[in-house]
Amino acid sequence: MTHNTDNPTIVRGIYRHYKGNLYEVLDIATHSETEQKMVVYRALYGEFGLWVRPLAMFAENVATEECSRPRFCLEKAF
């Protein structure tokens, strides 16, 4: 994954959210109305919920009290 939010690249695999939980990225989808790229991913805890998030948001940095860091970091690519 690159952290260039203008043209981010996300690959299938396991990602760690900056708060610590793990997620599996299943695929990239296209919104039917806006053609916005969306990341389809599943939580690897709890009820294993299936989620979508805009690609740019998935790849962006978030500000924490300590620093600015990626929202999701690739742990293992498939």
PDB file of N, CA and C in Angstrom:
ATOM      1  N   MET A   1       0.852  -1.176   0.000  1.00  0.00           N
ATOM      2  CA  MET A   1       0.000   0.000   0.000  1.00  0.00           C
ATOM      3  C   MET A   1       0.889   1.228   0.000  1.00  0.00           C
ATOM      4  N   THR A   2       0.536   2.196  -0.801  1.00  0.00           N
ATOM      5  CA  THR A   2       1.211   3.481  -0.743  1.00  0.00           C
ATOM      6  C   THR A   2       0.340   4.435   0.051  1.00  0.00           C
ATOM      7  N   HIS A   3       0.953   5.478   0.562  1.00  0.00           N
ATOM      8  CA  HIS A   3       0.199   6.436   1.365  1.00  0.00           C
ATOM      9  C   HIS A   3      -0.056   7.726   0.603  1.00  0.00           C
ATOM     10  N   ASN A   4       0.030   7.670  -0.712  1.00  0.00           N
ATOM     11  CA  ASN A   4      -0.307   8.808  -1.559  1.00  0.00           C
ATOM     12  C   ASN A   4      -1.819   8.797  -1.738  1.00  0.00           C
ATOM     13  N   THR A   5      -2.531   9.685  -1.055  1.00  0.00           N
ATOM     14  CA  THR A   5      -3.994   9.662  -1.104  1.00  0.00           C
ATOM     15  C   THR A   5      -4.541  10.207  -2.416  1.00  0.00           C
ATOM     16  N   ASP A   6      -3.687  10.766  -3.297  1.00  0.00           N
ATOM     17  CA  ASP A   6      -4.153  11.179  -4.615  1.00  0.00           C
ATOM     18  C   ASP A   6      -4.384   9.963  -5.510  1.00  0.00           C
ATOM     19  N   ASN A   7      -3.573   8.928  -5.343  1.00  0.00           N
ATOM     20  CA  ASN A   7      -3.682   7.711  -6.144  1.00  0.00           C
ATOM     21  C   ASN A   7      -3.208   6.526  -5.305  1.00  0.00           C
ATOM     22  N   PRO A   8      -3.915   6.195  -4.223  1.00  0.00           N
ATOM     23  CA  PRO A   8      -3.452   5.130  -3.330  1.00  0.00           C
ATOM     24  C   PRO A   8      -3.597   3.753  -3.966  1.00  0.00           C
ATOM     25  N   THR A   9      -2.700   2.852  -3.587  1.00  0.00           N
ATOM     26  CA  THR A   9      -2.758   1.468  -4.031  1.00  0.00           C
ATOM     27  C   THR A   9      -3.003   0.591  -2.819  1.00  0.00           C
ATOM     28  N   ILE A  10      -4.078  -0.162  -2.851  1.00  0.00           N
ATOM     29  CA  ILE A  10      -4.420  -1.080  -1.770  1.00  0.00           C
ATOM     30  C   ILE A  10      -4.428  -2.481  -2.358  1.00  0.00           C
ATOM     31  N   VAL A  11      -3.780  -3.426  -1.695  1.00  0.00           N
ATOM     32  CA  VAL A  11      -3.767  -4.819  -2.144  1.00  0.00           C
ATOM     33  C   VAL A  11      -4.578  -5.670  -1.177  1.00  0.00           C
ATOM     34  N   ARG A  12      -5.019  -6.832  -1.638  1.00  0.00           N
ATOM     35  CA  ARG A  12      -5.715  -7.764  -0.753  1.00  0.00           C
ATOM     36  C   ARG A  12      -4.754  -8.226   0.328  1.00  0.00           C
ATOM     37  N   GLY A  13      -5.282  -8.366   1.535  1.00  0.00           N
ATOM     38  CA  GLY A  13      -4.443  -8.822   2.627  1.00  0.00           C
ATOM     39  C   GLY A  13      -5.016  -8.436   3.972  1.00  0.00           C
ATOM     40  N   ILE A  14      -4.184  -8.585   4.997  1.00  0.00           N
ATOM     41  CA  ILE A  14      -4.547  -8.261   6.373  1.00  0.00           C
ATOM     42  C   ILE A  14      -3.960  -6.891   6.711  1.00  0.00           C
ATOM     43  N   TYR A  15      -4.805  -6.024   7.249  1.00  0.00           N
ATOM     44  CA  TYR A  15      -4.399  -4.673   7.633  1.00  0.00           C
ATOM     45  C   TYR A  15      -4.702  -4.454   9.110  1.00  0.00           C
ATOM     46  N   ARG A  16      -3.847  -3.676   9.756  1.00  0.00           N
ATOM     47  CA  ARG A  16      -4.082  -3.288  11.144  1.00  0.00           C
ATOM     48  C   ARG A  16      -4.554  -1.840  11.167  1.00  0.00           C
ATOM     49  N   HIS A  17      -5.714  -1.617  11.794  1.00  0.00           N
ATOM     50  CA  HIS A  17      -6.238  -0.267  11.987  1.00  0.00           C
ATOM     51  C   HIS A  17      -5.363   0.435  13.022  1.00  0.00           C
ATOM     52  N   TYR A  18      -5.250   1.731  12.937  1.00  0.00           N
ATOM     53  CA  TYR A  18      -4.376   2.460  13.863  1.00  0.00           C
ATOM     54  C   TYR A  18      -4.781   2.287  15.321  1.00  0.00           C
ATOM     55  N   LYS A  19      -6.031   1.865  15.586  1.00  0.00           N
ATOM     56  CA  LYS A  19      -6.461   1.597  16.963  1.00  0.00           C
ATOM     57  C   LYS A  19      -6.167   0.160  17.385  1.00  0.00           C
ATOM     58  N   GLY A  20      -5.659  -0.673  16.454  1.00  0.00           N
ATOM     59  CA  GLY A  20      -5.170  -1.999  16.816  1.00  0.00           C
ATOM     60  C   GLY A  20      -5.884  -3.206  16.238  1.00  0.00           C
ATOM     61  N   ASN A  21      -7.133  -3.092  15.832  1.00  0.00           N
ATOM     62  CA  ASN A  21      -7.862  -4.253  15.315  1.00  0.00           C
ATOM     63  C   ASN A  21      -7.394  -4.633  13.912  1.00  0.00           C
ATOM     64  N   LEU A  22      -7.587  -5.927  13.580  1.00  0.00           N
ATOM     65  CA  LEU A  22      -7.199  -6.443  12.271  1.00  0.00           C
ATOM     66  C   LEU A  22      -8.403  -6.565  11.349  1.00  0.00           C
ATOM     67  N   TYR A  23      -8.148  -6.328  10.053  1.00  0.00           N
ATOM     68  CA  TYR A  23      -9.171  -6.396   9.014  1.00  0.00           C
ATOM     69  C   TYR A  23      -8.580  -7.073   7.788  1.00  0.00           C
ATOM     70  N   GLU A  24      -9.432  -7.775   7.045  1.00  0.00           N
ATOM     71  CA  GLU A  24      -9.020  -8.376   5.783  1.00  0.00           C
ATOM     72  C   GLU A  24      -9.619  -7.573   4.634  1.00  0.00           C
ATOM     73  N   VAL A  25      -8.761  -7.037   3.777  1.00  0.00           N
ATOM     74  CA  VAL A  25      -9.240  -6.360   2.571  1.00  0.00           C
ATOM     75  C   VAL A  25      -9.564  -7.434   1.546  1.00  0.00           C
ATOM     76  N   LEU A  26     -10.830  -7.437   1.101  1.00  0.00           N
ATOM     77  CA  LEU A  26     -11.313  -8.447   0.165  1.00  0.00           C
ATOM     78  C   LEU A  26     -11.188  -8.003  -1.283  1.00  0.00           C
ATOM     79  N   ASP A  27     -11.455  -6.721  -1.542  1.00  0.00           N
ATOM     80  CA  ASP A  27     -11.427  -6.244  -2.925  1.00  0.00           C
ATOM     81  C   ASP A  27     -11.635  -4.734  -2.960  1.00  0.00           C
ATOM     82  N   ILE A  28     -11.506  -4.172  -4.155  1.00  0.00           N
ATOM     83  CA  ILE A  28     -11.831  -2.775  -4.420  1.00  0.00           C
ATOM     84  C   ILE A  28     -13.080  -2.786  -5.295  1.00  0.00           C
ATOM     85  N   ALA A  29     -14.087  -2.013  -4.919  1.00  0.00           N
ATOM     86  CA  ALA A  29     -15.338  -1.928  -5.673  1.00  0.00           C
ATOM     87  C   ALA A  29     -15.508  -0.498  -6.177  1.00  0.00           C
ATOM     88  N   THR A  30     -16.426  -0.330  -7.124  1.00  0.00           N
ATOM     89  CA  THR A  30     -16.741   0.986  -7.672  1.00  0.00           C
ATOM     90  C   THR A  30     -18.180   1.332  -7.328  1.00  0.00           C
ATOM     91  N   HIS A  31     -18.379   2.496  -6.718  1.00  0.00           N
ATOM     92  CA  HIS A  31     -19.728   2.958  -6.369  1.00  0.00           C
ATOM     93  C   HIS A  31     -20.540   3.107  -7.653  1.00  0.00           C
ATOM     94  N   SER A  32     -21.754   2.569  -7.673  1.00  0.00           N
ATOM     95  CA  SER A  32     -22.560   2.534  -8.903  1.00  0.00           C
ATOM     96  C   SER A  32     -23.001   3.913  -9.392  1.00  0.00           C
ATOM     97  N   GLU A  33     -23.152   4.869  -8.513  1.00  0.00           N
ATOM     98  CA  GLU A  33     -23.623   6.203  -8.907  1.00  0.00           C
ATOM     99  C   GLU A  33     -22.485   7.189  -9.147  1.00  0.00           C
ATOM    100  N   THR A  34     -21.483   7.164  -8.275  1.00  0.00           N
ATOM    101  CA  THR A  34     -20.417   8.169  -8.342  1.00  0.00           C
ATOM    102  C   THR A  34     -19.137   7.664  -8.988  1.00  0.00           C
ATOM    103  N   GLU A  35     -19.026   6.343  -9.153  1.00  0.00           N
ATOM    104  CA  GLU A  35     -17.821   5.680  -9.647  1.00  0.00           C
ATOM    105  C   GLU A  35     -16.631   5.872  -8.713  1.00  0.00           C
ATOM    106  N   GLN A  36     -16.895   6.254  -7.471  1.00  0.00           N
ATOM    107  CA  GLN A  36     -15.844   6.380  -6.470  1.00  0.00           C
ATOM    108  C   GLN A  36     -15.342   4.986  -6.107  1.00  0.00           C
ATOM    109  N   LYS A  37     -14.019   4.835  -5.993  1.00  0.00           N
ATOM    110  CA  LYS A  37     -13.422   3.559  -5.600  1.00  0.00           C
ATOM    111  C   LYS A  37     -13.636   3.353  -4.102  1.00  0.00           C
ATOM    112  N   MET A  38     -14.056   2.132  -3.740  1.00  0.00           N
ATOM    113  CA  MET A  38     -14.354   1.777  -2.353  1.00  0.00           C
ATOM    114  C   MET A  38     -13.578   0.515  -1.983  1.00  0.00           C
ATOM    115  N   VAL A  39     -13.081   0.460  -0.755  1.00  0.00           N
ATOM    116  CA  VAL A  39     -12.411  -0.734  -0.243  1.00  0.00           C
ATOM    117  C   VAL A  39     -13.454  -1.587   0.467  1.00  0.00           C
ATOM    118  N   VAL A  40     -13.512  -2.868   0.112  1.00  0.00           N
ATOM    119  CA  VAL A  40     -14.410  -3.828   0.755  1.00  0.00           C
ATOM    120  C   VAL A  40     -13.550  -4.634   1.722  1.00  0.00           C
ATOM    121  N   TYR A  41     -13.908  -4.597   3.009  1.00  0.00           N
ATOM    122  CA  TYR A  41     -13.079  -5.276   4.003  1.00  0.00           C
ATOM    123  C   TYR A  41     -13.925  -5.866   5.119  1.00  0.00           C
ATOM    124  N   ARG A  42     -13.342  -6.861   5.805  1.00  0.00           N
ATOM    125  CA  ARG A  42     -14.036  -7.594   6.860  1.00  0.00           C
ATOM    126  C   ARG A  42     -13.237  -7.490   8.159  1.00  0.00           C
ATOM    127  N   ALA A  43     -13.953  -7.254   9.245  1.00  0.00           N
ATOM    128  CA  ALA A  43     -13.333  -7.263  10.571  1.00  0.00           C
ATOM    129  C   ALA A  43     -12.907  -8.689  10.904  1.00  0.00           C
ATOM    130  N   LEU A  44     -11.762  -8.844  11.516  1.00  0.00           N
ATOM    131  CA  LEU A  44     -11.279 -10.159  11.937  1.00  0.00           C
ATOM    132  C   LEU A  44     -11.446 -10.327  13.440  1.00  0.00           C
ATOM    133  N   TYR A  45     -12.552  -9.827  13.961  1.00  0.00           N
ATOM    134  CA  TYR A  45     -12.882  -9.933  15.380  1.00  0.00           C
ATOM    135  C   TYR A  45     -14.390  -9.778  15.519  1.00  0.00           C
ATOM    136  N   GLY A  46     -14.911 -10.063  16.689  1.00  0.00           N
ATOM    137  CA  GLY A  46     -16.339  -9.863  16.968  1.00  0.00           C
ATOM    138  C   GLY A  46     -17.230 -10.641  16.021  1.00  0.00           C
ATOM    139  N   GLU A  47     -18.166  -9.933  15.380  1.00  0.00           N
ATOM    140  CA  GLU A  47     -19.110 -10.572  14.462  1.00  0.00           C
ATOM    141  C   GLU A  47     -18.589 -10.616  13.022  1.00  0.00           C
ATOM    142  N   PHE A  48     -17.328 -10.256  12.802  1.00  0.00           N
ATOM    143  CA  PHE A  48     -16.694 -10.310  11.483  1.00  0.00           C
ATOM    144  C   PHE A  48     -17.488  -9.518  10.444  1.00  0.00           C
ATOM    145  N   GLY A  49     -17.898  -8.312  10.837  1.00  0.00           N
ATOM    146  CA  GLY A  49     -18.704  -7.453   9.970  1.00  0.00           C
ATOM    147  C   GLY A  49     -18.019  -7.131   8.655  1.00  0.00           C
ATOM    148  N   LEU A  50     -18.819  -6.985   7.616  1.00  0.00           N
ATOM    149  CA  LEU A  50     -18.342  -6.612   6.288  1.00  0.00           C
ATOM    150  C   LEU A  50     -18.579  -5.113   6.106  1.00  0.00           C
ATOM    151  N   TRP A  51     -17.540  -4.394   5.651  1.00  0.00           N
ATOM    152  CA  TRP A  51     -17.580  -2.938   5.569  1.00  0.00           C
ATOM    153  C   TRP A  51     -17.091  -2.453   4.215  1.00  0.00           C
ATOM    154  N   VAL A  52     -17.466  -1.229   3.866  1.00  0.00           N
ATOM    155  CA  VAL A  52     -16.873  -0.519   2.727  1.00  0.00           C
ATOM    156  C   VAL A  52     -16.478   0.872   3.210  1.00  0.00           C
ATOM    157  N   ARG A  53     -15.407   1.367   2.631  1.00  0.00           N
ATOM    158  CA  ARG A  53     -14.910   2.706   2.966  1.00  0.00           C
ATOM    159  C   ARG A  53     -14.301   3.283   1.691  1.00  0.00           C
ATOM    160  N   PRO A  54     -14.480   4.572   1.440  1.00  0.00           N
ATOM    161  CA  PRO A  54     -13.832   5.161   0.266  1.00  0.00           C
ATOM    162  C   PRO A  54     -12.323   4.892   0.280  1.00  0.00           C
ATOM    163  N   LEU A  55     -11.786   4.542  -0.874  1.00  0.00           N
ATOM    164  CA  LEU A  55     -10.371   4.202  -0.997  1.00  0.00           C
ATOM    165  C   LEU A  55      -9.470   5.295  -0.437  1.00  0.00           C
ATOM    166  N   ALA A  56      -9.746   6.546  -0.780  1.00  0.00           N
ATOM    167  CA  ALA A  56      -8.905   7.650  -0.296  1.00  0.00           C
ATOM    168  C   ALA A  56      -8.929   7.736   1.227  1.00  0.00           C
ATOM    169  N   MET A  57     -10.087   7.490   1.838  1.00  0.00           N
ATOM    170  CA  MET A  57     -10.193   7.532   3.297  1.00  0.00           C
ATOM    171  C   MET A  57      -9.461   6.345   3.926  1.00  0.00           C
ATOM    172  N   PHE A  58      -9.565   5.168   3.312  1.00  0.00           N
ATOM    173  CA  PHE A  58      -8.875   3.979   3.820  1.00  0.00           C
ATOM    174  C   PHE A  58      -7.364   4.221   3.861  1.00  0.00           C
ATOM    175  N   ALA A  59      -6.842   4.894   2.831  1.00  0.00           N
ATOM    176  CA  ALA A  59      -5.400   5.092   2.688  1.00  0.00           C
ATOM    177  C   ALA A  59      -4.867   6.341   3.384  1.00  0.00           C
ATOM    178  N   GLU A  60      -5.737   7.192   3.913  1.00  0.00           N
ATOM    179  CA  GLU A  60      -5.272   8.466   4.472  1.00  0.00           C
ATOM    180  C   GLU A  60      -4.589   8.303   5.828  1.00  0.00           C
ATOM    181  N   ASN A  61      -3.851   9.335   6.197  1.00  0.00           N
ATOM    182  CA  ASN A  61      -3.266   9.419   7.529  1.00  0.00           C
ATOM    183  C   ASN A  61      -4.275  10.044   8.475  1.00  0.00           C
ATOM    184  N   VAL A  62      -4.209   9.636   9.739  1.00  0.00           N
ATOM    185  CA  VAL A  62      -5.052  10.222  10.777  1.00  0.00           C
ATOM    186  C   VAL A  62      -4.149  10.814  11.850  1.00  0.00           C
ATOM    187  N   ALA A  63      -4.595  11.901  12.443  1.00  0.00           N
ATOM    188  CA  ALA A  63      -3.832  12.552  13.508  1.00  0.00           C
ATOM    189  C   ALA A  63      -4.248  11.959  14.845  1.00  0.00           C
ATOM    190  N   THR A  64      -3.260  11.494  15.608  1.00  0.00           N
ATOM    191  CA  THR A  64      -3.502  11.023  16.969  1.00  0.00           C
ATOM    192  C   THR A  64      -2.795  11.978  17.917  1.00  0.00           C
ATOM    193  N   GLU A  65      -2.922  11.735  19.199  1.00  0.00           N
ATOM    194  CA  GLU A  65      -2.223  12.589  20.168  1.00  0.00           C
ATOM    195  C   GLU A  65      -0.714  12.488  19.995  1.00  0.00           C
ATOM    196  N   GLU A  66      -0.227  11.307  19.575  1.00  0.00           N
ATOM    197  CA  GLU A  66       1.210  11.084  19.445  1.00  0.00           C
ATOM    198  C   GLU A  66       1.778  11.596  18.120  1.00  0.00           C
ATOM    199  N   CYS A  67       1.036  11.355  17.016  1.00  0.00           N
ATOM    200  CA  CYS A  67       1.583  11.681  15.694  1.00  0.00           C
ATOM    201  C   CYS A  67       0.515  11.509  14.621  1.00  0.00           C
ATOM    202  N   SER A  68       0.927  11.714  13.385  1.00  0.00           N
ATOM    203  CA  SER A  68       0.083  11.403  12.230  1.00  0.00           C
ATOM    204  C   SER A  68       0.521  10.035  11.731  1.00  0.00           C
ATOM    205  N   ARG A  69      -0.448   9.147  11.503  1.00  0.00           N
ATOM    206  CA  ARG A  69      -0.115   7.786  11.073  1.00  0.00           C
ATOM    207  C   ARG A  69      -1.160   7.291  10.090  1.00  0.00           C
ATOM    208  N   PRO A  70      -0.822   6.252   9.315  1.00  0.00           N
ATOM    209  CA  PRO A  70      -1.810   5.689   8.389  1.00  0.00           C
ATOM    210  C   PRO A  70      -3.011   5.123   9.145  1.00  0.00           C
ATOM    211  N   ARG A  71      -4.205   5.297   8.586  1.00  0.00           N
ATOM    212  CA  ARG A  71      -5.413   4.719   9.190  1.00  0.00           C
ATOM    213  C   ARG A  71      -5.293   3.197   9.239  1.00  0.00           C
ATOM    214  N   PHE A  72      -4.814   2.581   8.153  1.00  0.00           N
ATOM    215  CA  PHE A  72      -4.613   1.135   8.066  1.00  0.00           C
ATOM    216  C   PHE A  72      -3.203   0.857   7.566  1.00  0.00           C
ATOM    217  N   CYS A  73      -2.525  -0.135   8.171  1.00  0.00           N
ATOM    218  CA  CYS A  73      -1.193  -0.562   7.729  1.00  0.00           C
ATOM    219  C   CYS A  73      -1.255  -2.019   7.302  1.00  0.00           C
ATOM    220  N   LEU A  74      -0.655  -2.318   6.157  1.00  0.00           N
ATOM    221  CA  LEU A  74      -0.619  -3.682   5.652  1.00  0.00           C
ATOM    222  C   LEU A  74       0.244  -4.549   6.555  1.00  0.00           C
ATOM    223  N   GLU A  75      -0.316  -5.655   7.030  1.00  0.00           N
ATOM    224  CA  GLU A  75       0.417  -6.628   7.844  1.00  0.00           C
ATOM    225  C   GLU A  75       0.890  -7.799   6.986  1.00  0.00           C
ATOM    226  N   LYS A  76      -0.002  -8.270   6.077  1.00  0.00           N
ATOM    227  CA  LYS A  76       0.324  -9.424   5.238  1.00  0.00           C
ATOM    228  C   LYS A  76      -0.477  -9.341   3.946  1.00  0.00           C
ATOM    229  N   ALA A  77       0.225  -9.333   2.813  1.00  0.00           N
ATOM    230  CA  ALA A  77      -0.440  -9.315   1.504  1.00  0.00           C
ATOM    231  C   ALA A  77      -0.771 -10.738   1.080  1.00  0.00           C
ATOM    232  N   PHE A  78      -1.840 -10.878   0.307  1.00  0.00           N
ATOM    233  CA  PHE A  78      -2.231 -12.193  -0.238  1.00  0.00           C
ATOM    234  C   PHE A  78      -1.853 -12.262  -1.700  1.00  0.00           C
TER     235      PHE A  78
END
